[in-house]
PDB file of C-alpha atoms in Angstrom:
ATOM      1  CA  MET A 469     153.535 130.438  82.828  1.00 85.00           C
ATOM      2  CA  PHE A 470     152.083 133.610  83.986  1.00 88.00           C
ATOM      3  CA  VAL A 471     155.606 135.386  82.278  1.00 87.00           C
ATOM      4  CA  GLY A 472     154.761 133.542  79.004  1.00 86.00           C
ATOM      5  CA  ILE A 473     151.183 134.462  78.994  1.00 87.00           C
ATOM      6  CA  SER A 474     151.844 138.180  79.744  1.00 86.00           C
ATOM      7  CA  SER A 475     154.862 137.853  77.466  1.00 85.00           C
ATOM      8  CA  PHE A 476     152.642 136.527  74.634  1.00 86.00           C
ATOM      9  CA  LEU A 477     149.721 139.274  75.083  1.00 85.00           C
ATOM     10  CA  MET A 478     151.840 142.062  75.094  1.00 85.00           C
ATOM     11  CA  LEU A 479     153.796 140.844  71.910  1.00 82.00           C
ATOM     12  CA  MET A 480     150.387 140.910  70.265  1.00 82.00           C
ATOM     13  CA  GLN A 481     149.584 144.201  71.419  1.00 80.00           C
ATOM     14  CA  LEU A 482     152.969 145.687  70.425  1.00 80.00           C
ATOM     15  CA  MET A 483     152.745 143.957  66.929  1.00 77.00           C
ATOM     16  CA  GLY A 484     149.379 145.546  66.667  1.00 75.00           C
ATOM     17  CA  ALA A 485     151.080 149.065  67.646  1.00 76.00           C
ATOM     18  CA  LEU A 486     154.023 148.314  65.047  1.00 72.00           C
ATOM     19  CA  THR A 487     151.894 147.431  62.271  1.00 71.00           C
ATOM     20  CA  SER A 488     149.811 150.774  62.223  1.00 68.00           C
ATOM     21  CA  TRP A 489     153.180 152.677  63.146  1.00 69.00           C
ATOM     22  CA  GLY A 490     153.217 156.146  62.073  1.00 65.00           C
ATOM     23  CA  THR A 491     149.089 156.679  61.311  1.00 69.00           C
ATOM     24  CA  ILE A 492     146.959 159.740  61.918  1.00 74.00           C
ATOM     25  CA  GLU A 493     145.646 157.763  65.261  1.00 73.00           C
ATOM     26  CA  MET A 494     148.695 157.151  66.491  1.00 75.00           C
ATOM     27  CA  GLN A 495     150.085 160.736  65.787  1.00 76.00           C
ATOM     28  CA  LYS A 496     146.775 161.948  67.625  1.00 78.00           C
ATOM     29  CA  ALA A 497     147.372 159.732  70.586  1.00 75.00           C
ATOM     30  CA  LEU A 498     151.096 160.828  71.339  1.00 77.00           C
ATOM     31  CA  GLU A 499     149.936 164.297  70.974  1.00 80.00           C
ATOM     32  CA  PRO A 500     149.464 164.469  74.860  1.00 80.00           C
ATOM     33  CA  THR A 501     152.834 163.022  75.691  1.00 78.00           C
ATOM     34  CA  LEU A 502     154.380 165.456  72.950  1.00 78.00           C
ATOM     35  CA  THR A 503     153.046 168.489  74.423  1.00 81.00           C
ATOM     36  CA  THR A 504     154.234 167.452  77.951  1.00 80.00           C
ATOM     37  CA  LEU A 505     157.672 166.780  76.454  1.00 78.00           C
ATOM     38  CA  GLN A 506     157.532 170.298  74.938  1.00 77.00           C
ATOM     39  CA  GLU A 507     156.359 171.635  78.005  1.00 80.00           C
ATOM     40  CA  ARG A 508     159.175 170.175  80.376  1.00 78.00           C
ATOM     41  CA  GLY A 509     161.886 171.683  77.995  1.00 77.00           C
ATOM     42  CA  PHE A 510     162.475 169.015  75.494  1.00 77.00           C
ATOM     43  CA  ASP A 511     162.766 169.914  71.827  1.00 77.00           C
ATOM     44  CA  VAL A 512     160.867 167.099  70.050  1.00 78.00           C
ATOM     45  CA  THR A 513     159.150 166.687  67.176  1.00 80.00           C
ATOM     46  CA  MET A 514     156.638 164.065  66.466  1.00 79.00           C
ATOM     47  CA  ILE A 515     158.986 162.367  64.030  1.00 78.00           C
ATOM     48  CA  GLU A 516     161.511 162.513  66.565  1.00 78.00           C
ATOM     49  CA  LEU A 517     159.145 160.765  69.120  1.00 78.00           C
ATOM     50  CA  LEU A 518     158.021 158.096  66.835  1.00 78.00           C
ATOM     51  CA  ALA A 519     161.320 156.953  65.746  1.00 77.00           C
ATOM     52  CA  ALA A 520     162.587 156.819  69.673  1.00 79.00           C
ATOM     53  CA  LEU A 521     159.433 154.990  70.707  1.00 79.00           C
ATOM     54  CA  ARG A 522     159.879 152.459  67.628  1.00 77.00           C
ATOM     55  CA  TRP A 523     163.361 151.910  68.846  1.00 78.00           C
ATOM     56  CA  VAL A 524     162.101 151.075  72.325  1.00 79.00           C
ATOM     57  CA  GLY A 525     159.124 148.609  70.672  1.00 78.00           C
ATOM     58  CA  LEU A 526     161.804 146.926  68.518  1.00 76.00           C
ATOM     59  CA  SER A 527     163.804 146.340  71.538  1.00 77.00           C
ATOM     60  CA  SER A 528     160.940 145.486  73.534  1.00 81.00           C
ATOM     61  CA  VAL A 529     159.797 142.510  70.944  1.00 80.00           C
ATOM     62  CA  VAL A 530     163.284 140.499  71.376  1.00 78.00           C
ATOM     63  CA  LEU A 531     162.319 141.376  75.558  1.00 82.00           C
ATOM     64  CA  LEU A 532     159.256 139.741  75.167  1.00 85.00           C
ATOM     65  CA  VAL A 533     160.074 137.040  72.632  1.00 83.00           C
ATOM     66  CA  ALA A 534     162.780 135.990  74.819  1.00 82.00           C
ATOM     67  CA  GLY A 535     160.503 135.620  77.816  1.00 85.00           C
ATOM     68  CA  MET A 536     158.113 133.652  76.075  1.00 86.00           C
ATOM     69  CA  VAL A 537     160.838 131.041  75.321  1.00 84.00           C
ATOM     70  CA  PHE A 538     162.360 131.069  78.630  1.00 86.00           C
ATOM     71  CA  ALA A 539     159.234 130.632  80.344  1.00 87.00           C
ATOM     72  CA  ALA A 540     158.142 127.461  78.659  1.00 85.00           C
ATOM     73  CA  TYR A 541     162.103 125.768  79.294  1.00 83.00           C
ATOM     74  CA  ALA A 542     161.577 126.961  83.020  1.00 86.00           C
ATOM     75  CA  VAL A 543     158.397 125.226  83.352  1.00 86.00           C
ATOM     76  CA  ARG A 544     160.580 121.906  81.878  1.00 81.00           C
ATOM     77  CA  GLY A 545     163.312 122.483  84.666  1.00 82.00           C
ATOM     78  CA  ASP A 546     165.873 124.293  82.870  1.00 82.00           C
ATOM     79  CA  HIS A 547     167.917 126.328  85.231  1.00 81.00           C
ATOM     80  CA  VAL A 548     169.231 128.784  82.401  1.00 82.00           C
ATOM     81  CA  SER A 549     165.772 129.646  81.312  1.00 84.00           C
ATOM     82  CA  ARG A 550     164.679 130.260  85.028  1.00 87.00           C
ATOM     83  CA  ILE A 551     167.106 132.833  85.329  1.00 88.00           C
ATOM     84  CA  GLY A 552     166.029 134.097  81.948  1.00 86.00           C
ATOM     85  CA  ALA A 553     162.101 134.037  83.171  1.00 88.00           C
ATOM     86  CA  THR A 554     163.154 135.836  86.304  1.00 90.00           C
ATOM     87  CA  VAL A 555     165.018 138.639  84.561  1.00 90.00           C
ATOM     88  CA  THR A 556     162.367 139.144  81.759  1.00 88.00           C
ATOM     89  CA  ALA A 557     159.808 139.429  84.536  1.00 89.00           C
ATOM     90  CA  VAL A 558     161.538 141.972  86.900  1.00 90.00           C
ATOM     91  CA  VAL A 559     162.376 144.263  83.379  1.00 88.00           C
ATOM     92  CA  LEU A 560     158.757 143.796  82.260  1.00 87.00           C
ATOM     93  CA  ALA A 561     157.317 144.991  85.703  1.00 87.00           C
ATOM     94  CA  LEU A 562     159.151 148.117  85.541  1.00 88.00           C
ATOM     95  CA  LEU A 563     158.202 148.498  81.735  1.00 84.00           C
ATOM     96  CA  VAL A 564     154.401 148.125  82.906  1.00 84.00           C
ATOM     97  CA  VAL A 565     154.338 150.306  86.013  1.00 83.00           C
ATOM     98  CA  PRO A 566     153.738 153.387  84.311  1.00 78.00           C
ATOM     99  CA  PHE A 567     150.554 152.338  82.469  1.00 77.00           C
ATOM    100  CA  GLY A 568     148.436 153.242  85.481  1.00 76.00           C
ATOM    101  CA  LEU A 569     146.509 150.804  87.702  1.00 81.00           C
ATOM    102  CA  VAL A 570     146.270 147.772  84.908  1.00 81.00           C
ATOM    103  CA  GLY A 571     150.008 148.203  84.662  1.00 81.00           C
ATOM    104  CA  ILE A 572     150.596 148.435  88.628  1.00 86.00           C
ATOM    105  CA  LEU A 573     148.734 145.210  89.512  1.00 86.00           C
ATOM    106  CA  GLN A 574     150.443 143.392  86.441  1.00 84.00           C
ATOM    107  CA  ALA A 575     153.971 144.296  87.920  1.00 86.00           C
ATOM    108  CA  VAL A 576     153.139 143.138  90.941  1.00 89.00           C
ATOM    109  CA  PHE A 577     151.946 139.636  89.611  1.00 90.00           C
ATOM    110  CA  LEU A 578     155.099 139.586  87.594  1.00 88.00           C
ATOM    111  CA  LEU A 579     157.304 140.280  90.579  1.00 89.00           C
ATOM    112  CA  PHE A 580     155.683 137.618  92.613  1.00 91.00           C
ATOM    113  CA  ALA A 581     155.881 135.215  89.586  1.00 89.00           C
ATOM    114  CA  ALA A 582     159.750 135.893  89.577  1.00 88.00           C
ATOM    115  CA  GLY A 583     159.966 135.579  93.134  1.00 89.00           C
ATOM    116  CA  THR A 584     158.050 132.312  93.440  1.00 89.00           C
ATOM    117  CA  LEU A 585     160.514 130.820  91.033  1.00 89.00           C
ATOM    118  CA  TRP A 586     163.112 131.382  93.741  1.00 89.00           C
ATOM    119  CA  ALA A 587     160.968 129.794  96.772  1.00 87.00           C
ATOM    120  CA  PRO A 588     162.296 127.231  98.980  1.00 87.00           C
ATOM    121  CA  ASP A 589     160.417 124.634  97.161  1.00 87.00           C
ATOM    122  CA  ALA A 590     161.052 125.862  93.741  1.00 87.00           C
ATOM    123  CA  ARG A 591     164.757 125.583  94.522  1.00 85.00           C
ATOM    124  CA  GLY A 592     164.307 122.483  95.500  1.00 86.00           C
ATOM    125  CA  TRP A 593     162.568 120.927  92.449  1.00 85.00           C
ATOM    126  CA  TYR A 594     165.257 122.745  90.384  1.00 84.00           C
ATOM    127  CA  ALA A 595     168.061 121.191  91.897  1.00 83.00           C
ATOM    128  CA  THR A 596     165.984 117.873  91.735  1.00 82.00           C
ATOM    129  CA  ARG A 597     166.126 118.280  87.745  1.00 76.00           C
ATOM    130  CA  ARG A 598     169.740 119.420  87.670  1.00 69.00           C
ATOM    131  CA  HIS A 599     170.806 116.240  89.334  1.00 61.00           C
ATOM    132  CA  PRO A 600     168.479 113.412  89.037  1.00 54.00           C
ATOM    133  CA  ASP A 601     170.713 111.075  90.833  1.00 51.00           C
ATOM    134  CA  GLY A 602     170.871 113.130  94.150  1.00 48.00           C
ATOM    135  CA  ASP A 603     173.462 114.901  95.515  1.00 47.00           C
ATOM    136  CA  GLN A 604     177.206 113.774  94.759  1.00 47.00           C
ATOM    137  CA  PRO A 605     178.824 112.237  97.556  1.00 45.00           C
ATOM    138  CA  ALA A 606     181.142 114.115 100.246  1.00 44.00           C
ATOM    139  CA  PRO A 607     184.310 113.899  99.780  1.00 45.00           C
ATOM    140  CA  ALA A 608     186.356 111.513 102.040  1.00 45.00           C
ATOM    141  CA  ASP A 609     188.028 112.862 105.354  1.00 43.00           C
ATOM    142  CA  PRO A 610     192.085 113.190 104.354  1.00 44.00           C
ATOM    143  CA  TRP A 611     193.171 112.615 108.052  1.00 43.00           C
ATOM    144  CA  ALA A 612     190.576 109.548 108.948  1.00 45.00           C
ATOM    145  CA  VAL A 613     192.228 106.018 108.841  1.00 47.00           C
ATOM    146  CA  PRO A 614     191.030 104.205 106.061  1.00 51.00           C
ATOM    147  CA  THR A 615     189.977 100.673 106.562  1.00 50.00           C
ATOM    148  CA  PRO A 616     190.298  98.225 103.866  1.00 52.00           C
ATOM    149  CA  GLY A 617     186.818  98.411 102.547  1.00 50.00           C
ATOM    150  CA  ALA A 618     186.907 101.962 102.591  1.00 48.00           C
ATOM    151  CA  GLN A 619     189.918 101.997 100.854  1.00 48.00           C
ATOM    152  CA  THR A 620     188.745  99.620  98.295  1.00 48.00           C
ATOM    153  CA  GLN A 621     185.532 101.709  97.642  1.00 49.00           C
ATOM    154  CA  THR A 622     187.912 104.720  97.393  1.00 49.00           C
ATOM    155  CA  THR A 623     190.139 103.793  95.132  1.00 48.00           C
ATOM    156  CA  GLU A 624     186.893 102.367  92.886  1.00 49.00           C
ATOM    157  CA  THR A 625     185.520 105.719  93.045  1.00 48.00           C
ATOM    158  CA  VAL A 626     188.853 107.674  92.305  1.00 47.00           C
ATOM    159  CA  LYS A 627     188.764 105.418  89.074  1.00 46.00           C
ATOM    160  CA  THR A 628     185.329 105.932  88.296  1.00 48.00           C
ATOM    161  CA  ILE A 629     185.869 109.591  88.229  1.00 50.00           C
ATOM    162  CA  GLU A 630     189.316 109.333  86.322  1.00 48.00           C
ATOM    163  CA  ALA A 631     187.899 107.573  83.750  1.00 49.00           C
ATOM    164  CA  PRO A 632     187.829 109.339  80.323  1.00 52.00           C
ATOM    165  CA  ALA A 633     184.352 110.280  79.172  1.00 49.00           C
ATOM    166  CA  PRO A 634     183.044 108.151  76.269  1.00 49.00           C
ATOM    167  CA  PRO A 635     183.339 109.727  72.567  1.00 50.00           C
ATOM    168  CA  LEU A 636     181.074 112.082  71.654  1.00 47.00           C
ATOM    169  CA  SER A 637     179.987 110.048  68.829  1.00 46.00           C
ATOM    170  CA  THR A 638     179.196 107.357  71.341  1.00 48.00           C
ATOM    171  CA  THR A 639     177.026 109.214  73.560  1.00 61.00           C
ATOM    172  CA  LYS A 640     173.598 109.689  73.136  1.00 74.00           C
ATOM    173  CA  ARG A 641     172.111 112.778  71.390  1.00 77.00           C
ATOM    174  CA  PRO A 642     169.884 115.080  73.876  1.00 82.00           C
ATOM    175  CA  ASN A 643     166.335 115.958  72.302  1.00 83.00           C
ATOM    176  CA  ALA A 644     167.533 119.444  73.016  1.00 82.00           C
ATOM    177  CA  VAL A 645     170.447 119.252  70.827  1.00 85.00           C
ATOM    178  CA  LEU A 646     168.405 117.554  68.190  1.00 86.00           C
ATOM    179  CA  ALA A 647     165.543 119.934  68.523  1.00 86.00           C
ATOM    180  CA  ALA A 648     168.302 122.806  67.956  1.00 86.00           C
ATOM    181  CA  GLY A 649     169.610 121.354  64.962  1.00 87.00           C
ATOM    182  CA  LEU A 650     166.507 120.636  63.408  1.00 88.00           C
ATOM    183  CA  VAL A 651     165.314 124.155  63.829  1.00 88.00           C
ATOM    184  CA  THR A 652     168.446 125.590  62.646  1.00 89.00           C
ATOM    185  CA  VAL A 653     168.375 123.283  59.292  1.00 90.00           C
ATOM    186  CA  LEU A 654     164.434 124.229  58.510  1.00 89.00           C
ATOM    187  CA  GLY A 655     164.745 127.652  59.306  1.00 86.00           C
ATOM    188  CA  SER A 656     168.079 128.086  57.523  1.00 88.00           C
ATOM    189  CA  ALA A 657     166.900 126.369  54.345  1.00 90.00           C
ATOM    190  CA  LEU A 658     163.725 128.568  54.529  1.00 87.00           C
ATOM    191  CA  ALA A 659     165.536 131.860  54.642  1.00 86.00           C
ATOM    192  CA  GLY A 660     167.956 131.036  52.174  1.00 86.00           C
ATOM    193  CA  GLY A 661     165.242 129.978  49.761  1.00 88.00           C
ATOM    194  CA  LEU A 662     163.230 133.182  50.530  1.00 86.00           C
ATOM    195  CA  SER A 663     166.082 135.354  49.635  1.00 86.00           C
ATOM    196  CA  ALA A 664     167.582 133.508  46.810  1.00 88.00           C
ATOM    197  CA  LEU A 665     164.079 133.977  45.090  1.00 87.00           C
ATOM    198  CA  TYR A 666     163.610 137.298  45.390  1.00 83.00           C
ATOM    199  CA  LEU A 667     167.252 138.091  44.229  1.00 85.00           C
ATOM    200  CA  VAL A 668     166.032 136.442  41.226  1.00 86.00           C
ATOM    201  CA  ILE A 669     162.609 138.367  40.971  1.00 83.00           C
ATOM    202  CA  TYR A 670     164.443 141.652  41.956  1.00 80.00           C
ATOM    203  CA  GLY A 671     167.074 141.121  38.987  1.00 81.00           C
ATOM    204  CA  LEU A 672     164.755 139.534  36.577  1.00 82.00           C
ATOM    205  CA  ALA A 673     161.547 140.600  37.023  1.00 77.00           C
ATOM    206  CA  ARG A 674     161.625 143.782  39.010  1.00 76.00           C
ATOM    207  CA  GLU A 675     159.149 146.148  37.243  1.00 77.00           C
ATOM    208  CA  GLU A 676     156.571 143.186  37.264  1.00 77.00           C
ATOM    209  CA  TYR A 677     156.911 142.670  40.916  1.00 74.00           C
ATOM    210  CA  VAL A 678     156.443 146.366  41.318  1.00 74.00           C
ATOM    211  CA  ARG A 679     153.185 146.081  39.428  1.00 75.00           C
ATOM    212  CA  VAL A 680     151.769 143.733  41.034  1.00 73.00           C
ATOM    213  CA  LEU A 681     152.598 145.091  44.434  1.00 69.00           C
ATOM    214  CA  GLN A 682     150.683 148.345  43.356  1.00 67.00           C
ATOM    215  CA  ASP A 683     147.694 146.803  42.183  1.00 69.00           C
ATOM    216  CA  GLY A 684     147.402 144.298  45.344  1.00 62.00           C
ATOM    217  CA  PRO A 685     145.576 144.864  48.756  1.00 55.00           C
ATOM    218  CA  PHE A 686     148.144 146.439  50.290  1.00 54.00           C
ATOM    219  CA  ALA A 687     148.629 149.355  47.631  1.00 57.00           C
ATOM    220  CA  ASP A 688     147.306 152.109  50.283  1.00 59.00           C
ATOM    221  CA  TRP A 689     150.445 151.400  52.608  1.00 57.00           C
ATOM    222  CA  TYR A 690     153.274 152.782  50.725  1.00 62.00           C
ATOM    223  CA  THR A 691     153.893 155.349  48.367  1.00 67.00           C
ATOM    224  CA  ALA A 692     155.825 154.705  45.173  1.00 69.00           C
ATOM    225  CA  ALA A 693     159.047 156.429  46.568  1.00 72.00           C
ATOM    226  CA  GLU A 694     158.502 154.024  49.850  1.00 69.00           C
ATOM    227  CA  LEU A 695     157.606 150.871  47.891  1.00 72.00           C
ATOM    228  CA  ASP A 696     160.935 151.457  45.845  1.00 74.00           C
ATOM    229  CA  GLN A 697     162.772 152.084  49.505  1.00 75.00           C
ATOM    230  CA  ALA A 698     161.374 149.100  50.759  1.00 74.00           C
ATOM    231  CA  MET A 699     162.282 146.974  48.119  1.00 78.00           C
ATOM    232  CA  GLN A 700     166.071 148.275  47.906  1.00 78.00           C
ATOM    233  CA  PHE A 701     166.168 147.215  51.696  1.00 79.00           C
ATOM    234  CA  ALA A 702     165.011 143.819  51.236  1.00 79.00           C
ATOM    235  CA  PHE A 703     167.483 143.755  48.247  1.00 83.00           C
ATOM    236  CA  TRP A 704     170.223 144.354  50.688  1.00 82.00           C
ATOM    237  CA  GLY A 705     168.639 142.390  53.338  1.00 79.00           C
ATOM    238  CA  SER A 706     168.637 139.283  51.320  1.00 83.00           C
ATOM    239  CA  LEU A 707     172.119 139.738  50.076  1.00 84.00           C
ATOM    240  CA  VAL A 708     173.063 139.549  53.394  1.00 82.00           C
ATOM    241  CA  MET A 709     170.685 136.892  54.467  1.00 84.00           C
ATOM    242  CA  LEU A 710     172.163 134.442  51.904  1.00 86.00           C
ATOM    243  CA  PRO A 711     175.146 133.830  52.902  1.00 88.00           C
ATOM    244  CA  LEU A 712     174.175 133.865  56.631  1.00 86.00           C
ATOM    245  CA  ALA A 713     171.335 131.015  55.847  1.00 87.00           C
ATOM    246  CA  VAL A 714     174.003 128.894  53.984  1.00 90.00           C
ATOM    247  CA  ALA A 715     176.261 129.058  57.068  1.00 89.00           C
ATOM    248  CA  GLY A 716     173.274 128.180  59.514  1.00 87.00           C
ATOM    249  CA  LEU A 717     172.445 125.364  57.304  1.00 89.00           C
ATOM    250  CA  ALA A 718     176.451 124.031  57.590  1.00 90.00           C
ATOM    251  CA  ALA A 719     176.112 124.589  61.146  1.00 88.00           C
ATOM    252  CA  GLY A 720     172.994 122.733  61.936  1.00 88.00           C
ATOM    253  CA  LEU A 721     174.027 119.856  59.412  1.00 89.00           C
ATOM    254  CA  SER A 722     177.469 119.839  61.654  1.00 88.00           C
ATOM    255  CA  LEU A 723     175.650 119.780  65.070  1.00 86.00           C
ATOM    256  CA  LEU A 724     173.315 117.246  63.688  1.00 84.00           C
ATOM    257  CA  ALA A 725     176.217 115.277  62.382  1.00 83.00           C
ATOM    258  CA  ARG A 726     177.611 114.998  66.028  1.00 78.00           C
ATOM    259  CA  LYS A 727     180.604 117.607  65.183  1.00 79.00           C
ATOM    260  CA  ARG A 728     181.829 119.084  68.411  1.00 70.00           C
ATOM    261  CA  ILE A 729     182.269 122.609  66.372  1.00 81.00           C
ATOM    262  CA  GLY A 730     178.486 122.204  65.277  1.00 83.00           C
ATOM    263  CA  ARG A 731     177.515 123.655  68.961  1.00 84.00           C
ATOM    264  CA  VAL A 732     179.425 126.693  68.707  1.00 86.00           C
ATOM    265  CA  ALA A 733     179.062 127.603  65.432  1.00 87.00           C
ATOM    266  CA  THR A 734     174.978 127.361  65.627  1.00 88.00           C
ATOM    267  CA  LEU A 735     175.089 129.295  68.956  1.00 87.00           C
ATOM    268  CA  ALA A 736     177.159 132.368  67.380  1.00 88.00           C
ATOM    269  CA  LEU A 737     175.121 132.106  64.137  1.00 85.00           C
ATOM    270  CA  ALA A 738     171.885 131.859  66.416  1.00 86.00           C
ATOM    271  CA  TRP A 739     172.998 135.036  68.412  1.00 86.00           C
ATOM    272  CA  ILE A 740     173.720 136.933  65.135  1.00 85.00           C
ATOM    273  CA  THR A 741     170.261 135.930  63.677  1.00 82.00           C
ATOM    274  CA  ALA A 742     168.250 136.811  67.296  1.00 78.00           C
ATOM    275  CA  ALA A 743     169.803 140.481  67.138  1.00 77.00           C
ATOM    276  CA  ALA A 744     169.178 140.705  63.336  1.00 76.00           C
ATOM    277  CA  GLY A 745     165.801 139.679  63.061  1.00 72.00           C
ATOM    278  CA  PHE A 746     163.836 142.369  65.070  1.00 65.00           C
ATOM    279  CA  VAL A 747     165.068 144.745  62.334  1.00 66.00           C
ATOM    280  CA  ALA A 748     162.996 143.380  59.883  1.00 64.00           C
ATOM    281  CA  ILE A 749     159.680 143.545  61.294  1.00 59.00           C
ATOM    282  CA  PRO A 750     157.303 141.515  61.292  1.00 59.00           C
ATOM    283  CA  LEU A 751     158.773 138.544  59.636  1.00 63.00           C
ATOM    284  CA  GLY A 752     162.142 138.865  61.460  1.00 70.00           C
ATOM    285  CA  LEU A 753     160.032 137.984  64.776  1.00 68.00           C
ATOM    286  CA  LEU A 754     160.221 134.318  63.217  1.00 73.00           C
ATOM    287  CA  GLY A 755     163.651 134.141  63.266  1.00 78.00           C
ATOM    288  CA  THR A 756     164.364 136.023  66.125  1.00 77.00           C
ATOM    289  CA  ALA A 757     162.408 133.757  68.100  1.00 78.00           C
ATOM    290  CA  ALA A 758     163.516 130.646  66.557  1.00 81.00           C
ATOM    291  CA  ALA A 759     167.062 131.947  67.449  1.00 84.00           C
ATOM    292  CA  VAL A 760     166.054 132.491  70.873  1.00 82.00           C
ATOM    293  CA  ALA A 761     164.748 128.744  71.029  1.00 82.00           C
ATOM    294  CA  VAL A 762     168.029 127.417  69.770  1.00 87.00           C
ATOM    295  CA  ILE A 763     170.094 129.424  72.176  1.00 85.00           C
ATOM    296  CA  VAL A 764     168.118 128.257  75.148  1.00 82.00           C
ATOM    297  CA  LEU A 765     168.018 124.411  73.703  1.00 83.00           C
ATOM    298  CA  LEU A 766     171.892 124.479  73.285  1.00 85.00           C
ATOM    299  CA  ASN A 767     172.484 126.146  76.613  1.00 82.00           C
ATOM    300  CA  ARG A 768     170.723 123.512  78.855  1.00 79.00           C
ATOM    301  CA  ASP A 769     172.937 120.998  80.809  1.00 78.00           C
ATOM    302  CA  GLU A 770     172.947 118.074  79.178  1.00 80.00           C
ATOM    303  CA  SER A 771     173.647 120.014  75.805  1.00 82.00           C
ATOM    304  CA  ARG A 772     176.831 121.089  77.182  1.00 79.00           C
ATOM    305  CA  SER A 773     177.933 117.967  78.689  1.00 80.00           C
ATOM    306  CA  TRP A 774     177.175 116.179  75.097  1.00 79.00           C
ATOM    307  CA  ALA A 775     179.265 118.778  73.402  1.00 75.00           C
ATOM    308  CA  ASP A 776     182.143 118.544  76.106  1.00 73.00           C
ATOM    309  CA  GLY A 777     181.687 114.899  75.978  1.00 64.00           C
ATOM    310  CA  ALA A 778     185.075 114.586  73.913  1.00 43.00           C
ATOM    311  CA  HIS A 779     187.212 116.491  76.471  1.00 42.00           C
TER     312      HIS A 779
END
């Protein structure tokens, strides 16, 4: 919980910084850093420093969103999320150390949280969550002389192990798979609808749309050239997003329809969405968060076992 809350608070602070990126106040705050770098021999301008820090901020957004999702599912006993939360906590601890005493204290707590996830009692609890029916029986001694009762029990055990898995259509679908399918379908439908709507507006009513933006409450945020560049970026982004959303909708529906290829296709599109979402700040963060959640859900033990049920 500490890893998740820390990731959320850092994300809120980072989002506030990204929304005011490049302002005069931010440049004044970065002037001491720029002066220090130039005194140490680095030929860096303010524009180059802002560009480098922006990429660091975008990468941190992905890390923080992943940390929130991993922490939420690690609390529920997911082993993959436990590993992800541990890695996120360690990386965040290293990143916050340069921020003075507060950063050092937060780093200590994050490292303590990461270590707690691997304490003996935590390992036992996660082992119980992974194998709720207890440990598997130890294999029989091949050199021992079997008794008739033991022989019968061994034969029954072998028959049970070698019995074919039930067809995928007859196995119960885990809630994690259902949730991942619904998130994929709804998110793809929303993204595809917005992309199609923007393409229609851009093609049929572009001048009216520009006029509305120039007269709106955010008119002071962009110059005319920046507004035109942003609209072109949104146009090309919508062209890419629309077929991706259609593919995501098909993958999500195939997952809900219990098709084996649905999990593979949904995971592939989720990774693409997670990588592309942080480019379109801030709305892209919603897609990144949803994609990370889908990846975690489909990599849970019950999801993999359900997908492999037809093998």
